[in-house]
Amino acid sequence: MKNWIVGNWKMNGSQDAVTDYVPALLNGLAEFTGWEKSARVVLCPPYPYLGMLARALIGYPIAVGAQNVSAQPQGALTGEVSPHMLADLGVTVCIIGHSERRRQFAESDDFIGEKLRALLEIGLTPILCVGETLAERDAAGHMDVVRRQVLRATEDVSAEALARAIIAYEPVWAIGTGVNATPEQANEMHAFIRNLLDERFGAETAGRVPILYGGSVNPANAGALMSQPEINGTLVGGASLKSETFLPIIEHSLT
Ligand code: 13P
């Protein structure tokens, strides 16, 4: 399985930033001969920049992802964007269930499950985010929370479809705090998620789903995180905003 390095720009960026970023990233990647054989790089800018980024990356092995999507195909849903619209722009990946959306926009596991199914139905790759808060970990409830988030969102999904999805473990306490989960903590949760998938969908599917870690990933900790057997990549926020910090994270993910 290739390692996935996904940059989530959140609500940051501009047309100028995209224009500067693309050549800097491509020039940097050109230094890592054969990088595309072991890594899949995805950039997830805000909606308005998806089209221009996808156009700039035509012909390069770098995918473009969205940070959210509607589960509905069309209709009276002011402000929403459908899976088909993303595909129409050349987007192939989409983050769903990010903890910032769960918390600030009250997204439920069932609602996130609808998005998961809508993306899989039209062949886009969902990145389903899960992860506990600090209070939940302190109360030793982190495994239960993640179990619920994974199983509820994937309830009506077939094994064949789930094999085309990605899961990202992002402990809420590690996001934007500078305090990453230790490689061992992350690996333990990834193994737990893999086991859940095995029980629910079978070993073959469980073995095909990349499980990414996210939460304060940076050039200094990426190598140790990536050395863990159950970590198949990273979902990077702040450090993906500049190619100078994203490139060394990619380099640490090459095998
Ligand atoms: P940071 O890397 O900024 O902690 O953000 C992680 C994240 O939420 C990626 O989706």
mmCIF file of C-alpha atoms and ligand atoms in Angstrom:
data_model
loop_
_atom_site.group_PDB
_atom_site.id
_atom_site.type_symbol
_atom_site.label_atom_id
_atom_site.label_comp_id
_atom_site.label_asym_id
_atom_site.label_seq_id
_atom_site.Cartn_x
_atom_site.Cartn_y
_atom_site.Cartn_z
ATOM 1 C CA MET A 1 0.000 0.000 0.000
ATOM 2 C CA LYS A 2 1.301 3.490 -0.842
ATOM 3 C CA ASN A 3 1.545 6.070 1.913
ATOM 4 C CA TRP A 4 -0.922 8.955 1.663
ATOM 5 C CA ILE A 5 0.163 12.489 2.513
ATOM 6 C CA VAL A 6 -2.862 14.750 2.515
ATOM 7 C CA GLY A 7 -2.686 18.503 3.041
ATOM 8 C CA ASN A 8 -5.819 20.029 4.564
ATOM 9 C CA TRP A 9 -5.561 23.776 4.073
ATOM 10 C CA LYS A 10 -8.760 24.377 6.075
ATOM 11 C CA MET A 11 -10.021 27.950 5.508
ATOM 12 C CA ASN A 12 -6.689 29.335 4.358
ATOM 13 C CA GLY A 13 -5.233 30.351 1.025
ATOM 14 C CA SER A 14 -5.907 32.548 -1.981
ATOM 15 C CA GLN A 15 -5.497 32.399 -5.752
ATOM 16 C CA ASP A 16 -2.030 33.883 -5.349
ATOM 17 C CA ALA A 17 -1.118 31.264 -2.746
ATOM 18 C CA VAL A 18 -2.175 28.462 -5.126
ATOM 19 C CA THR A 19 -0.193 30.047 -7.957
ATOM 20 C CA ASP A 20 2.949 30.161 -5.805
ATOM 21 C CA TYR A 21 2.463 26.771 -4.169
ATOM 22 C CA VAL A 22 2.145 24.551 -7.233
ATOM 23 C CA PRO A 23 5.563 25.189 -8.845
ATOM 24 C CA ALA A 24 7.275 25.134 -5.442
ATOM 25 C CA LEU A 25 5.714 21.740 -4.667
ATOM 26 C CA LEU A 26 6.476 20.310 -8.102
ATOM 27 C CA ASN A 27 10.093 21.514 -8.013
ATOM 28 C CA GLY A 28 10.541 20.049 -4.543
ATOM 29 C CA LEU A 29 9.008 16.721 -5.513
ATOM 30 C CA ALA A 30 11.259 16.539 -8.563
ATOM 31 C CA GLU A 31 14.171 16.165 -6.107
ATOM 32 C CA PHE A 32 12.657 12.958 -4.692
ATOM 33 C CA THR A 33 13.253 10.635 -7.635
ATOM 34 C CA GLY A 34 10.503 8.030 -7.979
ATOM 35 C CA TRP A 35 8.481 9.471 -5.086
ATOM 36 C CA GLU A 36 5.199 8.632 -6.766
ATOM 37 C CA LYS A 37 5.970 4.913 -6.517
ATOM 38 C CA SER A 38 5.576 4.934 -2.740
ATOM 39 C CA ALA A 39 3.458 8.003 -1.941
ATOM 40 C CA ARG A 40 0.137 9.541 -2.905
ATOM 41 C CA VAL A 41 0.004 13.273 -2.374
ATOM 42 C CA VAL A 42 -3.334 15.075 -2.071
ATOM 43 C CA LEU A 43 -4.014 18.794 -1.589
ATOM 44 C CA CYS A 44 -7.331 19.914 -0.111
ATOM 45 C CA PRO A 45 -7.806 23.677 -0.522
ATOM 46 C CA PRO A 46 -11.059 25.547 0.181
ATOM 47 C CA TYR A 47 -13.848 25.051 -2.390
ATOM 48 C CA PRO A 48 -13.147 28.219 -4.447
ATOM 49 C CA TYR A 49 -9.613 27.052 -5.307
ATOM 50 C CA LEU A 50 -10.375 23.433 -6.202
ATOM 51 C CA GLY A 51 -10.857 24.078 -9.913
ATOM 52 C CA MET A 52 -7.736 26.156 -10.431
ATOM 53 C CA LEU A 53 -5.624 23.726 -8.420
ATOM 54 C CA ALA A 54 -6.987 20.717 -10.308
ATOM 55 C CA ARG A 55 -6.236 22.436 -13.619
ATOM 56 C CA ALA A 56 -2.708 23.356 -12.506
ATOM 57 C CA LEU A 57 -2.023 19.737 -11.563
ATOM 58 C CA ILE A 58 -3.308 18.064 -14.735
ATOM 59 C CA GLY A 59 -0.722 15.511 -15.817
ATOM 60 C CA TYR A 60 0.963 15.321 -12.398
ATOM 61 C CA PRO A 61 0.444 12.447 -9.947
ATOM 62 C CA ILE A 62 -1.002 14.741 -7.274
ATOM 63 C CA ALA A 63 -4.676 14.548 -6.399
ATOM 64 C CA VAL A 64 -6.999 17.340 -5.374
ATOM 65 C CA GLY A 65 -9.448 16.881 -2.523
ATOM 66 C CA ALA A 66 -12.321 18.841 -0.990
ATOM 67 C CA GLN A 67 -12.793 19.417 2.737
ATOM 68 C CA ASN A 68 -16.532 18.698 2.819
ATOM 69 C CA VAL A 69 -19.435 17.766 0.562
ATOM 70 C CA SER A 70 -23.210 17.515 0.576
ATOM 71 C CA ALA A 71 -24.719 14.047 0.561
ATOM 72 C CA GLN A 72 -27.419 15.255 -1.835
ATOM 73 C CA PRO A 73 -27.089 15.251 -5.642
ATOM 74 C CA GLN A 74 -28.758 18.658 -6.238
ATOM 75 C CA GLY A 75 -31.576 20.878 -5.050
ATOM 76 C CA ALA A 76 -32.576 23.704 -2.754
ATOM 77 C CA LEU A 77 -29.545 23.527 -0.476
ATOM 78 C CA THR A 78 -28.102 27.022 -0.355
ATOM 79 C CA GLY A 79 -24.342 27.040 0.105
ATOM 80 C CA GLU A 80 -23.862 23.328 -0.436
ATOM 81 C CA VAL A 81 -21.711 21.514 -3.013
ATOM 82 C CA SER A 82 -22.570 18.074 -4.414
ATOM 83 C CA PRO A 83 -20.258 15.122 -5.073
ATOM 84 C CA HIS A 84 -20.879 15.475 -8.820
ATOM 85 C CA MET A 85 -19.774 19.106 -8.736
ATOM 86 C CA LEU A 86 -16.502 18.052 -7.110
ATOM 87 C CA ALA A 87 -15.963 15.333 -9.713
ATOM 88 C CA ASP A 88 -16.781 17.849 -12.447
ATOM 89 C CA LEU A 89 -13.857 20.019 -11.239
ATOM 90 C CA GLY A 90 -11.394 17.121 -11.319
ATOM 91 C CA VAL A 91 -11.547 16.499 -7.567
ATOM 92 C CA THR A 92 -11.048 12.821 -6.664
ATOM 93 C CA VAL A 93 -10.810 12.853 -2.850
ATOM 94 C CA CYS A 94 -12.958 14.401 -0.106
ATOM 95 C CA ILE A 95 -12.469 14.791 3.642
ATOM 96 C CA ILE A 96 -15.636 14.128 5.666
ATOM 97 C CA GLY A 97 -16.410 14.203 9.362
ATOM 98 C CA HIS A 98 -13.533 16.463 10.359
ATOM 99 C CA SER A 99 -13.790 17.217 14.080
ATOM 100 C CA GLU A 100 -14.054 20.940 13.323
ATOM 101 C CA ARG A 101 -17.229 20.207 11.353
ATOM 102 C CA ARG A 102 -18.553 17.735 13.902
ATOM 103 C CA ARG A 103 -18.118 20.349 16.627
ATOM 104 C CA GLN A 104 -18.861 23.667 14.924
ATOM 105 C CA PHE A 105 -21.553 22.471 12.525
ATOM 106 C CA ALA A 106 -23.027 19.711 14.677
ATOM 107 C CA GLU A 107 -22.409 16.983 12.101
ATOM 108 C CA SER A 108 -23.606 13.615 13.401
ATOM 109 C CA ASP A 109 -22.227 10.174 12.637
ATOM 110 C CA ASP A 110 -25.336 9.354 10.588
ATOM 111 C CA PHE A 111 -25.047 12.563 8.551
ATOM 112 C CA ILE A 112 -21.375 11.810 7.895
ATOM 113 C CA GLY A 113 -22.375 8.274 6.875
ATOM 114 C CA GLU A 114 -24.691 9.746 4.216
ATOM 115 C CA LYS A 115 -21.775 11.729 2.811
ATOM 116 C CA LEU A 116 -19.572 8.637 2.857
ATOM 117 C CA ARG A 117 -22.100 6.667 0.805
ATOM 118 C CA ALA A 118 -22.721 9.545 -1.621
ATOM 119 C CA LEU A 119 -18.996 9.856 -2.350
ATOM 120 C CA LEU A 120 -18.452 6.124 -2.773
ATOM 121 C CA GLU A 121 -21.466 5.878 -5.075
ATOM 122 C CA ILE A 122 -19.891 8.168 -7.652
ATOM 123 C CA GLY A 123 -16.353 6.870 -7.234
ATOM 124 C CA LEU A 124 -14.762 9.648 -5.161
ATOM 125 C CA THR A 125 -12.368 8.651 -2.365
ATOM 126 C CA PRO A 126 -13.671 9.665 1.075
ATOM 127 C CA ILE A 127 -11.329 10.362 3.971
ATOM 128 C CA LEU A 128 -13.465 9.666 7.020
ATOM 129 C CA CYS A 129 -12.068 11.526 10.050
ATOM 130 C CA VAL A 130 -12.519 10.122 13.536
ATOM 131 C CA GLY A 131 -10.986 10.948 16.903
ATOM 132 C CA GLU A 132 -11.647 11.605 20.548
ATOM 133 C CA THR A 133 -11.463 14.748 22.666
ATOM 134 C CA LEU A 134 -9.018 15.083 25.550
ATOM 135 C CA ALA A 135 -11.832 14.593 28.081
ATOM 136 C CA GLU A 136 -12.822 11.362 26.352
ATOM 137 C CA ARG A 137 -9.235 10.091 26.413
ATOM 138 C CA ASP A 138 -8.759 11.121 30.031
ATOM 139 C CA ALA A 139 -11.882 9.153 30.903
ATOM 140 C CA ALA A 140 -10.458 6.182 28.968
ATOM 141 C CA GLY A 141 -13.370 6.437 26.538
ATOM 142 C CA HIS A 142 -11.305 7.048 23.409
ATOM 143 C CA MET A 143 -11.684 3.557 21.967
ATOM 144 C CA ASP A 144 -15.464 3.615 22.486
ATOM 145 C CA VAL A 145 -15.781 6.993 20.774
ATOM 146 C CA VAL A 146 -13.744 5.924 17.778
ATOM 147 C CA ARG A 147 -15.591 2.598 17.568
ATOM 148 C CA ARG A 148 -18.921 4.454 17.441
ATOM 149 C CA GLN A 149 -17.672 6.986 14.868
ATOM 150 C CA VAL A 150 -16.325 4.285 12.552
ATOM 151 C CA LEU A 151 -19.201 1.822 12.853
ATOM 152 C CA ARG A 152 -22.037 4.377 12.638
ATOM 153 C CA ALA A 153 -20.646 6.136 9.580
ATOM 154 C CA THR A 154 -19.992 2.867 7.752
ATOM 155 C CA GLU A 155 -23.267 1.178 8.763
ATOM 156 C CA ASP A 156 -24.841 0.799 5.325
ATOM 157 C CA VAL A 157 -21.633 0.470 3.333
ATOM 158 C CA SER A 158 -20.595 -2.771 1.587
ATOM 159 C CA ALA A 159 -17.152 -4.278 2.046
ATOM 160 C CA GLU A 160 -16.432 -3.703 -1.648
ATOM 161 C CA ALA A 161 -17.240 0.012 -1.302
ATOM 162 C CA LEU A 162 -15.426 0.506 1.978
ATOM 163 C CA ALA A 163 -12.252 -0.906 0.452
ATOM 164 C CA ARG A 164 -12.171 2.329 -1.613
ATOM 165 C CA ALA A 165 -12.264 4.603 1.458
ATOM 166 C CA ILE A 166 -9.603 6.057 3.735
ATOM 167 C CA ILE A 167 -9.880 6.606 7.475
ATOM 168 C CA ALA A 168 -8.001 9.370 9.286
ATOM 169 C CA TYR A 169 -7.468 9.174 13.033
ATOM 170 C CA GLU A 170 -7.257 12.738 14.302
ATOM 171 C CA PRO A 171 -7.399 13.070 18.087
ATOM 172 C CA VAL A 172 -9.074 16.431 18.732
ATOM 173 C CA TRP A 173 -6.504 17.322 21.398
ATOM 174 C CA ALA A 174 -3.710 17.038 18.837
ATOM 175 C CA ILE A 175 -5.243 19.263 16.159
ATOM 176 C CA GLY A 176 -3.559 22.635 15.868
ATOM 177 C CA THR A 177 -2.098 22.325 19.365
ATOM 178 C CA GLY A 178 1.488 21.368 18.581
ATOM 179 C CA VAL A 179 0.960 18.278 20.760
ATOM 180 C CA ASN A 180 0.872 15.265 18.470
ATOM 181 C CA ALA A 181 -0.205 11.812 19.588
ATOM 182 C CA THR A 182 2.911 9.759 20.241
ATOM 183 C CA PRO A 183 3.681 7.299 17.457
ATOM 184 C CA GLU A 184 2.734 4.500 19.865
ATOM 185 C CA GLN A 185 -0.610 6.103 20.806
ATOM 186 C CA ALA A 186 -1.448 6.606 17.145
ATOM 187 C CA ASN A 187 -0.384 3.099 16.186
ATOM 188 C CA GLU A 188 -2.471 1.608 18.986
ATOM 189 C CA MET A 189 -5.597 3.390 17.750
ATOM 190 C CA HIS A 190 -4.869 2.531 14.123
ATOM 191 C CA ALA A 191 -4.559 -1.151 15.061
ATOM 192 C CA PHE A 192 -7.864 -0.870 16.930
ATOM 193 C CA ILE A 193 -9.558 0.662 13.865
ATOM 194 C CA ARG A 194 -8.062 -2.001 11.579
ATOM 195 C CA ASN A 195 -9.416 -4.663 13.903
ATOM 196 C CA LEU A 196 -12.872 -3.061 13.874
ATOM 197 C CA LEU A 197 -12.846 -3.083 10.076
ATOM 198 C CA ASP A 198 -11.725 -6.691 10.096
ATOM 199 C CA GLU A 199 -14.628 -7.717 12.356
ATOM 200 C CA ARG A 200 -17.188 -5.736 10.387
ATOM 201 C CA PHE A 201 -15.971 -6.098 6.773
ATOM 202 C CA GLY A 202 -13.450 -8.939 6.768
ATOM 203 C CA ALA A 203 -9.690 -9.093 6.675
ATOM 204 C CA GLU A 204 -9.305 -8.374 2.964
ATOM 205 C CA THR A 205 -11.170 -5.061 3.135
ATOM 206 C CA ALA A 206 -9.529 -4.117 6.433
ATOM 207 C CA GLY A 207 -6.136 -4.650 4.851
ATOM 208 C CA ARG A 208 -6.953 -2.367 1.933
ATOM 209 C CA VAL A 209 -8.145 0.733 3.839
ATOM 210 C CA PRO A 210 -5.334 3.238 4.431
ATOM 211 C CA ILE A 211 -5.451 4.632 7.979
ATOM 212 C CA LEU A 212 -3.875 8.087 8.239
ATOM 213 C CA TYR A 213 -2.829 9.992 11.344
ATOM 214 C CA GLY A 214 -3.584 13.691 11.720
ATOM 215 C CA GLY A 215 -2.890 16.210 14.472
ATOM 216 C CA SER A 216 0.179 18.472 14.661
ATOM 217 C CA VAL A 217 2.136 16.493 12.071
ATOM 218 C CA ASN A 218 5.301 18.398 11.177
ATOM 219 C CA PRO A 219 8.689 17.738 9.560
ATOM 220 C CA ALA A 220 10.188 16.828 12.953
ATOM 221 C CA ASN A 221 7.672 14.142 13.951
ATOM 222 C CA ALA A 222 6.568 12.753 10.565
ATOM 223 C CA GLY A 223 9.379 10.192 10.341
ATOM 224 C CA ALA A 224 8.646 8.606 13.725
ATOM 225 C CA LEU A 225 4.909 8.522 13.007
ATOM 226 C CA MET A 226 5.452 6.970 9.582
ATOM 227 C CA SER A 227 7.741 4.294 11.016
ATOM 228 C CA GLN A 228 4.746 2.732 12.804
ATOM 229 C CA PRO A 229 3.370 -0.346 11.029
ATOM 230 C CA GLU A 230 -0.310 0.670 11.175
ATOM 231 C CA ILE A 231 0.194 4.271 10.007
ATOM 232 C CA ASN A 232 -0.359 4.497 6.254
ATOM 233 C CA GLY A 233 0.043 8.241 5.900
ATOM 234 C CA THR A 234 -0.751 11.601 7.417
ATOM 235 C CA LEU A 235 -3.438 14.263 7.231
ATOM 236 C CA VAL A 236 -1.582 17.510 7.673
ATOM 237 C CA GLY A 237 -3.119 20.863 8.566
ATOM 238 C CA GLY A 238 -0.868 23.838 9.379
ATOM 239 C CA ALA A 239 2.323 22.284 8.026
ATOM 240 C CA SER A 240 0.713 21.712 4.611
ATOM 241 C CA LEU A 241 0.177 25.439 4.026
ATOM 242 C CA LYS A 242 3.770 25.981 2.969
ATOM 243 C CA SER A 243 5.626 23.722 0.553
ATOM 244 C CA GLU A 244 8.757 24.212 2.737
ATOM 245 C CA THR A 245 7.118 22.259 5.565
ATOM 246 C CA PHE A 246 4.939 19.929 3.476
ATOM 247 C CA LEU A 247 7.805 18.639 1.313
ATOM 248 C CA PRO A 248 9.905 17.211 4.174
ATOM 249 C CA ILE A 249 6.785 15.468 5.515
ATOM 250 C CA ILE A 250 6.357 13.848 2.112
ATOM 251 C CA GLU A 251 10.052 12.920 2.085
ATOM 252 C CA HIS A 252 9.682 11.160 5.458
ATOM 253 C CA SER A 253 6.830 9.121 3.989
ATOM 254 C CA LEU A 254 8.788 7.636 1.090
ATOM 255 C CA THR A 255 9.841 4.017 1.297
HETATM 256 P P1 13P B 1 -2.845 20.442 12.275
HETATM 257 O O1 13P B 1 -1.864 19.647 11.452
HETATM 258 O O2 13P B 1 -2.768 21.911 12.005
HETATM 259 O O3 13P B 1 -2.793 20.054 13.712
HETATM 260 O O4 13P B 1 -4.311 20.027 11.745
HETATM 261 C C1 13P B 1 -4.621 18.677 11.640
HETATM 262 C C2 13P B 1 -5.908 18.546 10.929
HETATM 263 O O5 13P B 1 -6.956 18.860 11.462
HETATM 264 C C3 13P B 1 -5.862 18.040 9.546
HETATM 265 O O6 13P B 1 -7.144 17.712 9.083
#
